């Protein structure tokens, strides 16, 4: 049956192969490409699938030697992402025959059920893996992804908080938790996640910028002042960040327009911050070649409409 499936797969792949310029002309090229993408942690899913097609339809996979197993896993993941279930199934069966008791292969099987949207089965298989390897961070993340895929954001938040109790230094997890809290309009908790990230990596301008955006969204004089400060810090860490400069301009303009919560000196200072940010934005646009008079007039008009008189 497997041989029939492989033959059928090869026949169906011939037409696809004729429509594209091949990435490789030999199994050595295919091996080197897949190896390079693995080592550089590049997904390149469509290209990986193309290389997988090349190897499998020509029966060249065996020539990769022991390197065929990581290649199969790589092609499997790319095939799922590209919706090529037949190709993914061929790779999974080869891995399962070679490593029948592997938890890593069991995770791939669960991911296949995720792709088929059989989330209950996938969740059961992930929990079974965790019974044998409780510290498997990738499987914990897959469980969170299942809740998120089903729109169960509170459940995803609960799982992610449990995950961070065990893996507190996972920056991506803190950022994801922040995004989930934002989806639930819990901006205070989202801000806390960014505070953790800023303490862990104070030189990352993106964390400062994201934190400022959350405080700006919350509104109020105190939050707006925090937003202005963190937008300014983001702009200091990355002077080319137009988003941070716009944020600084908007926050300072808003504070300058407030009738309460600051004296004349504070209002004057915020006007200066807004004017400085506006000037920096215009200079950045000019520096990248956007010098057409109509474009610059449109930008100036936009900034003037937000400017505080």
PDB file of C-alpha atoms in Angstrom:
ATOM      1  CA  UNK A   1       0.000   0.000   0.000  1.00  0.00           C
ATOM      2  CA  UNK A   2       2.809   2.426   0.887  1.00  0.00           C
ATOM      3  CA  UNK A   3       4.531   1.665  -2.434  1.00  0.00           C
ATOM      4  CA  UNK A   4       1.287   2.406  -4.278  1.00  0.00           C
ATOM      5  CA  UNK A   5       0.951   5.701  -2.391  1.00  0.00           C
ATOM      6  CA  UNK A   6       4.537   6.664  -3.281  1.00  0.00           C
ATOM      7  CA  UNK A   7       3.981   5.827  -6.962  1.00  0.00           C
ATOM      8  CA  UNK A   8       0.766   7.858  -6.978  1.00  0.00           C
ATOM      9  CA  UNK A   9       2.556  10.749  -5.287  1.00  0.00           C
ATOM     10  CA  UNK A  10       5.314  10.699  -7.918  1.00  0.00           C
ATOM     11  CA  UNK A  11       2.804  10.785 -10.749  1.00  0.00           C
ATOM     12  CA  UNK A  12       0.905  13.702  -9.217  1.00  0.00           C
ATOM     13  CA  UNK A  13       4.151  15.605  -8.634  1.00  0.00           C
ATOM     14  CA  UNK A  14       5.350  15.484 -12.244  1.00  0.00           C
ATOM     15  CA  UNK A  15       3.044  18.242 -13.437  1.00  0.00           C
ATOM     16  CA  UNK A  16       3.946  20.490 -10.487  1.00  0.00           C
ATOM     17  CA  UNK A  17       7.649  19.994 -11.130  1.00  0.00           C
ATOM     18  CA  UNK A  18       7.283  21.053 -14.759  1.00  0.00           C
ATOM     19  CA  UNK A  19       5.684  24.374 -13.831  1.00  0.00           C
ATOM     20  CA  UNK A  20       8.543  25.702 -11.685  1.00  0.00           C
ATOM     21  CA  UNK A  21      12.229  26.386 -12.108  1.00  0.00           C
ATOM     22  CA  UNK A  22      13.950  23.700 -10.007  1.00  0.00           C
ATOM     23  CA  UNK A  23      15.973  24.829  -7.013  1.00  0.00           C
ATOM     24  CA  UNK A  24      18.338  21.875  -7.335  1.00  0.00           C
ATOM     25  CA  UNK A  25      19.560  19.559 -10.053  1.00  0.00           C
ATOM     26  CA  UNK A  26      21.067  16.787  -7.927  1.00  0.00           C
ATOM     27  CA  UNK A  27      20.559  15.124  -4.568  1.00  0.00           C
ATOM     28  CA  UNK A  28      23.751  16.845  -3.359  1.00  0.00           C
ATOM     29  CA  UNK A  29      22.190  20.244  -4.093  1.00  0.00           C
ATOM     30  CA  UNK A  30      19.024  19.208  -2.261  1.00  0.00           C
ATOM     31  CA  UNK A  31      21.005  17.973   0.736  1.00  0.00           C
ATOM     32  CA  UNK A  32      23.068  21.167   0.920  1.00  0.00           C
ATOM     33  CA  UNK A  33      20.017  23.423   0.660  1.00  0.00           C
ATOM     34  CA  UNK A  34      18.083  21.610   3.364  1.00  0.00           C
ATOM     35  CA  UNK A  35      21.133  21.524   5.614  1.00  0.00           C
ATOM     36  CA  UNK A  36      21.782  25.247   5.137  1.00  0.00           C
ATOM     37  CA  UNK A  37      18.195  26.166   5.982  1.00  0.00           C
ATOM     38  CA  UNK A  38      18.250  23.957   9.096  1.00  0.00           C
ATOM     39  CA  UNK A  39      21.526  25.397  10.328  1.00  0.00           C
ATOM     40  CA  UNK A  40      20.374  28.981   9.742  1.00  0.00           C
ATOM     41  CA  UNK A  41      16.954  28.229  11.238  1.00  0.00           C
ATOM     42  CA  UNK A  42      15.149  29.390   8.088  1.00  0.00           C
ATOM     43  CA  UNK A  43      11.695  27.949   7.441  1.00  0.00           C
ATOM     44  CA  UNK A  44      11.423  28.644   3.677  1.00  0.00           C
ATOM     45  CA  UNK A  45       8.478  26.261   3.649  1.00  0.00           C
ATOM     46  CA  UNK A  46       7.578  26.525  -0.039  1.00  0.00           C
ATOM     47  CA  UNK A  47      11.194  25.964  -1.094  1.00  0.00           C
ATOM     48  CA  UNK A  48      11.591  23.057   1.334  1.00  0.00           C
ATOM     49  CA  UNK A  49       8.481  21.433  -0.148  1.00  0.00           C
ATOM     50  CA  UNK A  50       9.891  21.922  -3.632  1.00  0.00           C
ATOM     51  CA  UNK A  51      13.157  20.245  -2.640  1.00  0.00           C
ATOM     52  CA  UNK A  52      11.178  17.461  -0.942  1.00  0.00           C
ATOM     53  CA  UNK A  53       9.233  16.919  -4.155  1.00  0.00           C
ATOM     54  CA  UNK A  54      12.501  16.707  -6.068  1.00  0.00           C
ATOM     55  CA  UNK A  55      13.948  14.067  -3.731  1.00  0.00           C
ATOM     56  CA  UNK A  56      10.855  11.903  -3.344  1.00  0.00           C
ATOM     57  CA  UNK A  57       9.562  11.815  -6.881  1.00  0.00           C
ATOM     58  CA  UNK A  58      13.020  10.766  -8.090  1.00  0.00           C
ATOM     59  CA  UNK A  59      13.598   8.272  -5.278  1.00  0.00           C
ATOM     60  CA  UNK A  60      16.739  10.110  -4.152  1.00  0.00           C
ATOM     61  CA  UNK A  61      15.974  10.502  -0.440  1.00  0.00           C
ATOM     62  CA  UNK A  62      17.932   7.355   0.530  1.00  0.00           C
ATOM     63  CA  UNK A  63      21.116   8.919  -0.874  1.00  0.00           C
ATOM     64  CA  UNK A  64      21.122  11.417   1.988  1.00  0.00           C
ATOM     65  CA  UNK A  65      22.239   8.694   4.395  1.00  0.00           C
ATOM     66  CA  UNK A  66      21.599   9.439   8.072  1.00  0.00           C
ATOM     67  CA  UNK A  67      20.844  13.029   7.122  1.00  0.00           C
ATOM     68  CA  UNK A  68      17.597  11.844   5.567  1.00  0.00           C
ATOM     69  CA  UNK A  69      15.853  11.772   8.982  1.00  0.00           C
ATOM     70  CA  UNK A  70      16.218  15.467   9.875  1.00  0.00           C
ATOM     71  CA  UNK A  71      15.388  16.180   6.224  1.00  0.00           C
ATOM     72  CA  UNK A  72      12.167  14.178   6.511  1.00  0.00           C
ATOM     73  CA  UNK A  73      11.203  16.100   9.642  1.00  0.00           C
ATOM     74  CA  UNK A  74      12.001  19.404   7.924  1.00  0.00           C
ATOM     75  CA  UNK A  75       9.938  18.493   4.862  1.00  0.00           C
ATOM     76  CA  UNK A  76       7.079  17.241   7.056  1.00  0.00           C
ATOM     77  CA  UNK A  77       6.773  20.571   8.879  1.00  0.00           C
ATOM     78  CA  UNK A  78       7.007  22.552   5.656  1.00  0.00           C
ATOM     79  CA  UNK A  79       4.420  20.330   3.976  1.00  0.00           C
ATOM     80  CA  UNK A  80       1.923  20.906   6.785  1.00  0.00           C
ATOM     81  CA  UNK A  81       2.441  24.652   6.569  1.00  0.00           C
ATOM     82  CA  UNK A  82       1.851  24.556   2.806  1.00  0.00           C
ATOM     83  CA  UNK A  83      -1.181  22.257   3.062  1.00  0.00           C
ATOM     84  CA  UNK A  84       0.576  19.297   1.424  1.00  0.00           C
ATOM     85  CA  UNK A  85      -0.815  16.532   3.619  1.00  0.00           C
ATOM     86  CA  UNK A  86       0.151  13.725   1.230  1.00  0.00           C
ATOM     87  CA  UNK A  87       3.812  14.742   1.284  1.00  0.00           C
ATOM     88  CA  UNK A  88       3.711  15.160   5.072  1.00  0.00           C
ATOM     89  CA  UNK A  89       2.200  11.681   5.463  1.00  0.00           C
ATOM     90  CA  UNK A  90       5.000  10.073   3.439  1.00  0.00           C
ATOM     91  CA  UNK A  91       7.632  11.759   5.608  1.00  0.00           C
ATOM     92  CA  UNK A  92       5.835  10.838   8.832  1.00  0.00           C
ATOM     93  CA  UNK A  93       5.526   7.158   7.883  1.00  0.00           C
ATOM     94  CA  UNK A  94       9.235   6.959   7.070  1.00  0.00           C
ATOM     95  CA  UNK A  95      10.142   8.514  10.432  1.00  0.00           C
ATOM     96  CA  UNK A  96       7.686   6.336  12.343  1.00  0.00           C
ATOM     97  CA  UNK A  97       9.104   3.141  10.802  1.00  0.00           C
ATOM     98  CA  UNK A  98      12.651   4.179  11.735  1.00  0.00           C
ATOM     99  CA  UNK A  99      11.858   5.569  15.218  1.00  0.00           C
ATOM    100  CA  UNK A 100       8.643   3.835  16.391  1.00  0.00           C
ATOM    101  CA  UNK A 101       8.975   4.888  20.046  1.00  0.00           C
ATOM    102  CA  UNK A 102      10.304   8.413  19.526  1.00  0.00           C
ATOM    103  CA  UNK A 103       8.551  11.239  21.381  1.00  0.00           C
ATOM    104  CA  UNK A 104       9.769  13.608  18.688  1.00  0.00           C
ATOM    105  CA  UNK A 105       7.937  11.600  16.034  1.00  0.00           C
ATOM    106  CA  UNK A 106       4.900  11.373  18.309  1.00  0.00           C
ATOM    107  CA  UNK A 107       4.855  15.177  18.391  1.00  0.00           C
ATOM    108  CA  UNK A 108       4.773  15.224  14.578  1.00  0.00           C
ATOM    109  CA  UNK A 109       1.785  12.901  14.623  1.00  0.00           C
ATOM    110  CA  UNK A 110      -0.032  15.231  17.010  1.00  0.00           C
ATOM    111  CA  UNK A 111       0.785  18.170  14.753  1.00  0.00           C
ATOM    112  CA  UNK A 112      -0.788  16.280  11.846  1.00  0.00           C
ATOM    113  CA  UNK A 113      -4.007  15.980  13.862  1.00  0.00           C
ATOM    114  CA  UNK A 114      -3.783  19.708  14.561  1.00  0.00           C
ATOM    115  CA  UNK A 115      -3.590  20.328  10.823  1.00  0.00           C
ATOM    116  CA  UNK A 116      -6.703  18.194  10.360  1.00  0.00           C
ATOM    117  CA  UNK A 117      -8.368  20.266  13.114  1.00  0.00           C
ATOM    118  CA  UNK A 118      -8.845  17.162  15.252  1.00  0.00           C
ATOM    119  CA  UNK A 119      -7.819  19.152  18.285  1.00  0.00           C
ATOM    120  CA  UNK A 120      -9.095  16.712  20.934  1.00  0.00           C
ATOM    121  CA  UNK A 121      -6.952  13.883  19.567  1.00  0.00           C
ATOM    122  CA  UNK A 122      -3.937  16.181  19.195  1.00  0.00           C
ATOM    123  CA  UNK A 123      -4.324  17.402  22.783  1.00  0.00           C
ATOM    124  CA  UNK A 124      -4.510  13.826  24.086  1.00  0.00           C
ATOM    125  CA  UNK A 125      -1.324  12.897  22.267  1.00  0.00           C
ATOM    126  CA  UNK A 126       0.501  15.975  23.562  1.00  0.00           C
ATOM    127  CA  UNK A 127      -0.514  15.157  27.149  1.00  0.00           C
ATOM    128  CA  UNK A 128       0.713  11.611  26.624  1.00  0.00           C
ATOM    129  CA  UNK A 129       4.106  12.967  25.566  1.00  0.00           C
ATOM    130  CA  UNK A 130       4.243  15.216  28.638  1.00  0.00           C
ATOM    131  CA  UNK A 131       3.625  12.223  30.889  1.00  0.00           C
ATOM    132  CA  UNK A 132       7.008  10.926  29.726  1.00  0.00           C
ATOM    133  CA  UNK A 133       8.784  14.270  29.247  1.00  0.00           C
ATOM    134  CA  UNK A 134       7.244  16.963  31.419  1.00  0.00           C
ATOM    135  CA  UNK A 135       9.950  19.501  30.521  1.00  0.00           C
ATOM    136  CA  UNK A 136       9.239  19.385  26.777  1.00  0.00           C
ATOM    137  CA  UNK A 137       8.739  23.096  26.092  1.00  0.00           C
ATOM    138  CA  UNK A 138       7.783  22.591  22.436  1.00  0.00           C
ATOM    139  CA  UNK A 139       4.848  20.357  23.404  1.00  0.00           C
ATOM    140  CA  UNK A 140       3.668  22.834  26.039  1.00  0.00           C
ATOM    141  CA  UNK A 141       3.636  25.494  23.326  1.00  0.00           C
ATOM    142  CA  UNK A 142       1.642  23.252  20.999  1.00  0.00           C
ATOM    143  CA  UNK A 143      -1.041  22.893  23.678  1.00  0.00           C
ATOM    144  CA  UNK A 144      -1.221  26.684  23.932  1.00  0.00           C
ATOM    145  CA  UNK A 145      -1.451  26.897  20.140  1.00  0.00           C
ATOM    146  CA  UNK A 146      -4.403  24.477  20.137  1.00  0.00           C
ATOM    147  CA  UNK A 147      -6.384  26.705  22.513  1.00  0.00           C
ATOM    148  CA  UNK A 148      -5.503  29.765  20.471  1.00  0.00           C
ATOM    149  CA  UNK A 149      -6.522  28.063  17.197  1.00  0.00           C
ATOM    150  CA  UNK A 150      -9.937  27.313  18.678  1.00  0.00           C
ATOM    151  CA  UNK A 151     -10.382  30.880  19.871  1.00  0.00           C
ATOM    152  CA  UNK A 152     -10.156  29.816  23.505  1.00  0.00           C
ATOM    153  CA  UNK A 153      -8.040  32.780  24.586  1.00  0.00           C
ATOM    154  CA  UNK A 154      -8.677  32.493  28.382  1.00  0.00           C
ATOM    155  CA  UNK A 155      -7.574  28.836  28.257  1.00  0.00           C
ATOM    156  CA  UNK A 156      -4.514  29.791  26.219  1.00  0.00           C
ATOM    157  CA  UNK A 157      -3.633  32.470  28.776  1.00  0.00           C
ATOM    158  CA  UNK A 158      -3.989  29.961  31.618  1.00  0.00           C
ATOM    159  CA  UNK A 159      -1.707  27.441  29.875  1.00  0.00           C
ATOM    160  CA  UNK A 160       0.826  30.120  28.981  1.00  0.00           C
ATOM    161  CA  UNK A 161       0.998  31.327  32.578  1.00  0.00           C
ATOM    162  CA  UNK A 162       1.676  27.741  33.670  1.00  0.00           C
ATOM    163  CA  UNK A 163       4.350  27.472  31.014  1.00  0.00           C
ATOM    164  CA  UNK A 164       6.067  30.675  32.192  1.00  0.00           C
ATOM    165  CA  UNK A 165       6.165  29.386  35.762  1.00  0.00           C
ATOM    166  CA  UNK A 166       8.477  26.685  34.450  1.00  0.00           C
ATOM    167  CA  UNK A 167      10.245  28.560  31.618  1.00  0.00           C
ATOM    168  CA  UNK A 168      10.470  32.112  32.958  1.00  0.00           C
ATOM    169  CA  UNK A 169      13.256  33.219  30.596  1.00  0.00           C
ATOM    170  CA  UNK A 170      11.308  32.546  27.396  1.00  0.00           C
ATOM    171  CA  UNK A 171      11.004  36.039  25.895  1.00  0.00           C
ATOM    172  CA  UNK A 172       8.766  34.934  23.043  1.00  0.00           C
ATOM    173  CA  UNK A 173       6.322  33.433  25.529  1.00  0.00           C
ATOM    174  CA  UNK A 174       6.117  36.690  27.518  1.00  0.00           C
ATOM    175  CA  UNK A 175       5.465  38.598  24.298  1.00  0.00           C
ATOM    176  CA  UNK A 176       2.780  36.127  23.251  1.00  0.00           C
ATOM    177  CA  UNK A 177       1.131  36.372  26.667  1.00  0.00           C
ATOM    178  CA  UNK A 178       1.102  40.142  26.289  1.00  0.00           C
ATOM    179  CA  UNK A 179      -0.629  39.831  22.916  1.00  0.00           C
ATOM    180  CA  UNK A 180      -3.227  37.468  24.374  1.00  0.00           C
ATOM    181  CA  UNK A 181      -3.973  39.880  27.208  1.00  0.00           C
ATOM    182  CA  UNK A 182      -4.378  42.683  24.673  1.00  0.00           C
ATOM    183  CA  UNK A 183      -6.849  40.512  22.760  1.00  0.00           C
ATOM    184  CA  UNK A 184      -8.836  40.291  26.005  1.00  0.00           C
ATOM    185  CA  UNK A 185      -8.446  44.063  26.610  1.00  0.00           C
ATOM    186  CA  UNK A 186      -6.477  43.415  29.810  1.00  0.00           C
ATOM    187  CA  UNK A 187      -3.928  46.145  29.157  1.00  0.00           C
ATOM    188  CA  UNK A 188      -2.554  46.299  32.696  1.00  0.00           C
ATOM    189  CA  UNK A 189      -1.535  42.632  32.575  1.00  0.00           C
ATOM    190  CA  UNK A 190      -0.150  43.093  29.059  1.00  0.00           C
ATOM    191  CA  UNK A 191       1.978  45.976  30.330  1.00  0.00           C
ATOM    192  CA  UNK A 192       3.308  43.776  33.152  1.00  0.00           C
ATOM    193  CA  UNK A 193       4.523  41.236  30.558  1.00  0.00           C
ATOM    194  CA  UNK A 194       6.412  43.978  28.716  1.00  0.00           C
ATOM    195  CA  UNK A 195       7.932  45.202  31.986  1.00  0.00           C
ATOM    196  CA  UNK A 196       9.353  41.710  32.505  1.00  0.00           C
ATOM    197  CA  UNK A 197      10.820  41.790  29.003  1.00  0.00           C
ATOM    198  CA  UNK A 198      12.336  45.253  29.469  1.00  0.00           C
ATOM    199  CA  UNK A 199      14.042  44.145  32.674  1.00  0.00           C
ATOM    200  CA  UNK A 200      15.403  41.077  30.902  1.00  0.00           C
ATOM    201  CA  UNK A 201      16.597  42.990  27.830  1.00  0.00           C
ATOM    202  CA  UNK A 202      16.662  46.761  28.395  1.00  0.00           C
ATOM    203  CA  UNK A 203      18.461  47.413  25.091  1.00  0.00           C
ATOM    204  CA  UNK A 204      15.636  46.102  22.888  1.00  0.00           C
ATOM    205  CA  UNK A 205      13.839  49.129  21.477  1.00  0.00           C
ATOM    206  CA  UNK A 206      10.865  47.012  20.388  1.00  0.00           C
ATOM    207  CA  UNK A 207       9.990  46.170  24.006  1.00  0.00           C
ATOM    208  CA  UNK A 208      10.078  49.846  25.020  1.00  0.00           C
ATOM    209  CA  UNK A 209       7.981  50.764  21.990  1.00  0.00           C
ATOM    210  CA  UNK A 210       5.410  48.051  22.646  1.00  0.00           C
ATOM    211  CA  UNK A 211       5.151  49.016  26.317  1.00  0.00           C
ATOM    212  CA  UNK A 212       4.624  52.664  25.315  1.00  0.00           C
ATOM    213  CA  UNK A 213       1.868  51.664  22.886  1.00  0.00           C
ATOM    214  CA  UNK A 214       0.032  49.786  25.626  1.00  0.00           C
ATOM    215  CA  UNK A 215       0.261  52.715  28.044  1.00  0.00           C
ATOM    216  CA  UNK A 216      -0.890  55.082  25.283  1.00  0.00           C
ATOM    217  CA  UNK A 217      -3.900  52.840  24.650  1.00  0.00           C
ATOM    218  CA  UNK A 218      -4.790  52.844  28.344  1.00  0.00           C
ATOM    219  CA  UNK A 219      -4.966  56.634  28.305  1.00  0.00           C
ATOM    220  CA  UNK A 220      -4.970  59.073  31.199  1.00  0.00           C
ATOM    221  CA  UNK A 221      -2.266  61.574  32.093  1.00  0.00           C
ATOM    222  CA  UNK A 222      -0.092  59.143  34.050  1.00  0.00           C
ATOM    223  CA  UNK A 223      -0.146  56.482  31.347  1.00  0.00           C
ATOM    224  CA  UNK A 224       0.401  59.082  28.625  1.00  0.00           C
ATOM    225  CA  UNK A 225       3.482  60.396  30.411  1.00  0.00           C
ATOM    226  CA  UNK A 226       4.827  56.841  30.639  1.00  0.00           C
ATOM    227  CA  UNK A 227       4.066  56.346  26.961  1.00  0.00           C
ATOM    228  CA  UNK A 228       5.978  59.512  26.049  1.00  0.00           C
ATOM    229  CA  UNK A 229       8.996  58.431  28.100  1.00  0.00           C
ATOM    230  CA  UNK A 230       9.133  54.926  26.653  1.00  0.00           C
ATOM    231  CA  UNK A 231       8.564  56.120  23.087  1.00  0.00           C
ATOM    232  CA  UNK A 232      11.479  58.494  23.655  1.00  0.00           C
ATOM    233  CA  UNK A 233      13.636  55.652  24.959  1.00  0.00           C
ATOM    234  CA  UNK A 234      12.708  53.494  21.956  1.00  0.00           C
ATOM    235  CA  UNK A 235      13.666  56.345  19.630  1.00  0.00           C
ATOM    236  CA  UNK A 236      16.950  56.759  21.494  1.00  0.00           C
ATOM    237  CA  UNK A 237      17.778  53.058  21.185  1.00  0.00           C
ATOM    238  CA  UNK A 238      16.766  53.007  17.516  1.00  0.00           C
ATOM    239  CA  UNK A 239      16.818  56.507  15.977  1.00  0.00           C
ATOM    240  CA  UNK A 240      15.481  55.123  12.663  1.00  0.00           C
ATOM    241  CA  UNK A 241      12.222  53.885  14.209  1.00  0.00           C
ATOM    242  CA  UNK A 242       9.474  55.960  12.586  1.00  0.00           C
ATOM    243  CA  UNK A 243       6.869  54.197  14.739  1.00  0.00           C
ATOM    244  CA  UNK A 244       8.598  55.297  17.937  1.00  0.00           C
ATOM    245  CA  UNK A 245       8.912  58.880  16.666  1.00  0.00           C
ATOM    246  CA  UNK A 246       5.242  59.021  15.703  1.00  0.00           C
ATOM    247  CA  UNK A 247       4.377  57.623  19.126  1.00  0.00           C
ATOM    248  CA  UNK A 248       6.497  60.260  20.844  1.00  0.00           C
ATOM    249  CA  UNK A 249       4.871  62.975  18.737  1.00  0.00           C
ATOM    250  CA  UNK A 250       1.336  61.786  19.493  1.00  0.00           C
ATOM    251  CA  UNK A 251       1.916  61.284  23.223  1.00  0.00           C
ATOM    252  CA  UNK A 252       3.616  64.672  23.652  1.00  0.00           C
ATOM    253  CA  UNK A 253       0.919  66.413  21.591  1.00  0.00           C
ATOM    254  CA  UNK A 254      -1.796  64.805  23.691  1.00  0.00           C
ATOM    255  CA  UNK A 255      -0.125  65.878  26.948  1.00  0.00           C
ATOM    256  CA  UNK A 256       0.365  69.417  25.627  1.00  0.00           C
ATOM    257  CA  UNK A 257      -3.342  69.647  24.841  1.00  0.00           C
ATOM    258  CA  UNK A 258      -4.438  68.672  28.350  1.00  0.00           C
ATOM    259  CA  UNK A 259      -6.126  71.395  30.385  1.00  0.00           C
ATOM    260  CA  UNK A 260      -5.207  69.656  33.629  1.00  0.00           C
ATOM    261  CA  UNK A 261      -2.358  67.633  34.996  1.00  0.00           C
ATOM    262  CA  UNK A 262       0.510  69.965  34.221  1.00  0.00           C
ATOM    263  CA  UNK A 263       1.676  73.549  34.513  1.00  0.00           C
ATOM    264  CA  UNK A 264       2.664  75.906  31.748  1.00  0.00           C
ATOM    265  CA  UNK A 265       6.229  74.643  31.853  1.00  0.00           C
ATOM    266  CA  UNK A 266       5.094  71.039  31.353  1.00  0.00           C
ATOM    267  CA  UNK A 267       2.857  72.078  28.468  1.00  0.00           C
ATOM    268  CA  UNK A 268       5.687  74.017  26.895  1.00  0.00           C
ATOM    269  CA  UNK A 269       8.061  71.076  27.235  1.00  0.00           C
ATOM    270  CA  UNK A 270       5.612  68.692  25.603  1.00  0.00           C
ATOM    271  CA  UNK A 271       5.187  71.119  22.716  1.00  0.00           C
ATOM    272  CA  UNK A 272       8.954  71.048  22.246  1.00  0.00           C
ATOM    273  CA  UNK A 273       9.006  67.233  22.342  1.00  0.00           C
ATOM    274  CA  UNK A 274       6.221  67.090  19.738  1.00  0.00           C
ATOM    275  CA  UNK A 275       7.970  69.638  17.506  1.00  0.00           C
ATOM    276  CA  UNK A 276      11.270  67.754  17.765  1.00  0.00           C
ATOM    277  CA  UNK A 277       9.606  64.442  16.915  1.00  0.00           C
ATOM    278  CA  UNK A 278       7.804  66.000  13.939  1.00  0.00           C
ATOM    279  CA  UNK A 279      11.086  67.391  12.638  1.00  0.00           C
ATOM    280  CA  UNK A 280      12.786  63.998  13.011  1.00  0.00           C
ATOM    281  CA  UNK A 281       9.959  62.273  11.133  1.00  0.00           C
ATOM    282  CA  UNK A 282      10.207  64.719   8.237  1.00  0.00           C
ATOM    283  CA  UNK A 283      13.982  64.314   8.089  1.00  0.00           C
ATOM    284  CA  UNK A 284      13.670  60.514   8.066  1.00  0.00           C
ATOM    285  CA  UNK A 285      11.247  60.637   5.127  1.00  0.00           C
ATOM    286  CA  UNK A 286      13.553  62.976   3.243  1.00  0.00           C
ATOM    287  CA  UNK A 287      16.570  60.782   4.011  1.00  0.00           C
ATOM    288  CA  UNK A 288      15.027  57.738   2.322  1.00  0.00           C
ATOM    289  CA  UNK A 289      14.348  59.658  -0.871  1.00  0.00           C
ATOM    290  CA  UNK A 290      10.724  60.683  -0.432  1.00  0.00           C
ATOM    291  CA  UNK A 291      11.388  64.228  -1.597  1.00  0.00           C
ATOM    292  CA  UNK A 292       8.440  64.738  -3.938  1.00  0.00           C
ATOM    293  CA  UNK A 293       6.751  68.012  -3.088  1.00  0.00           C
ATOM    294  CA  UNK A 294       3.266  66.489  -2.966  1.00  0.00           C
ATOM    295  CA  UNK A 295       4.395  63.745  -0.561  1.00  0.00           C
ATOM    296  CA  UNK A 296       6.158  66.167   1.759  1.00  0.00           C
ATOM    297  CA  UNK A 297       3.156  68.503   1.746  1.00  0.00           C
ATOM    298  CA  UNK A 298       0.862  65.618   2.646  1.00  0.00           C
ATOM    299  CA  UNK A 299       3.147  64.575   5.514  1.00  0.00           C
ATOM    300  CA  UNK A 300       3.467  68.155   6.770  1.00  0.00           C
ATOM    301  CA  UNK A 301      -0.300  68.640   6.609  1.00  0.00           C
ATOM    302  CA  UNK A 302      -0.836  65.440   8.593  1.00  0.00           C
ATOM    303  CA  UNK A 303       1.607  66.527  11.287  1.00  0.00           C
ATOM    304  CA  UNK A 304       0.193  70.054  11.372  1.00  0.00           C
ATOM    305  CA  UNK A 305      -3.320  68.670  11.858  1.00  0.00           C
ATOM    306  CA  UNK A 306      -2.090  66.923  14.990  1.00  0.00           C
ATOM    307  CA  UNK A 307       0.147  69.783  16.155  1.00  0.00           C
ATOM    308  CA  UNK A 308      -0.778  71.801  19.193  1.00  0.00           C
ATOM    309  CA  UNK A 309      -1.111  75.518  18.539  1.00  0.00           C
TER     310      UNK A 309
END
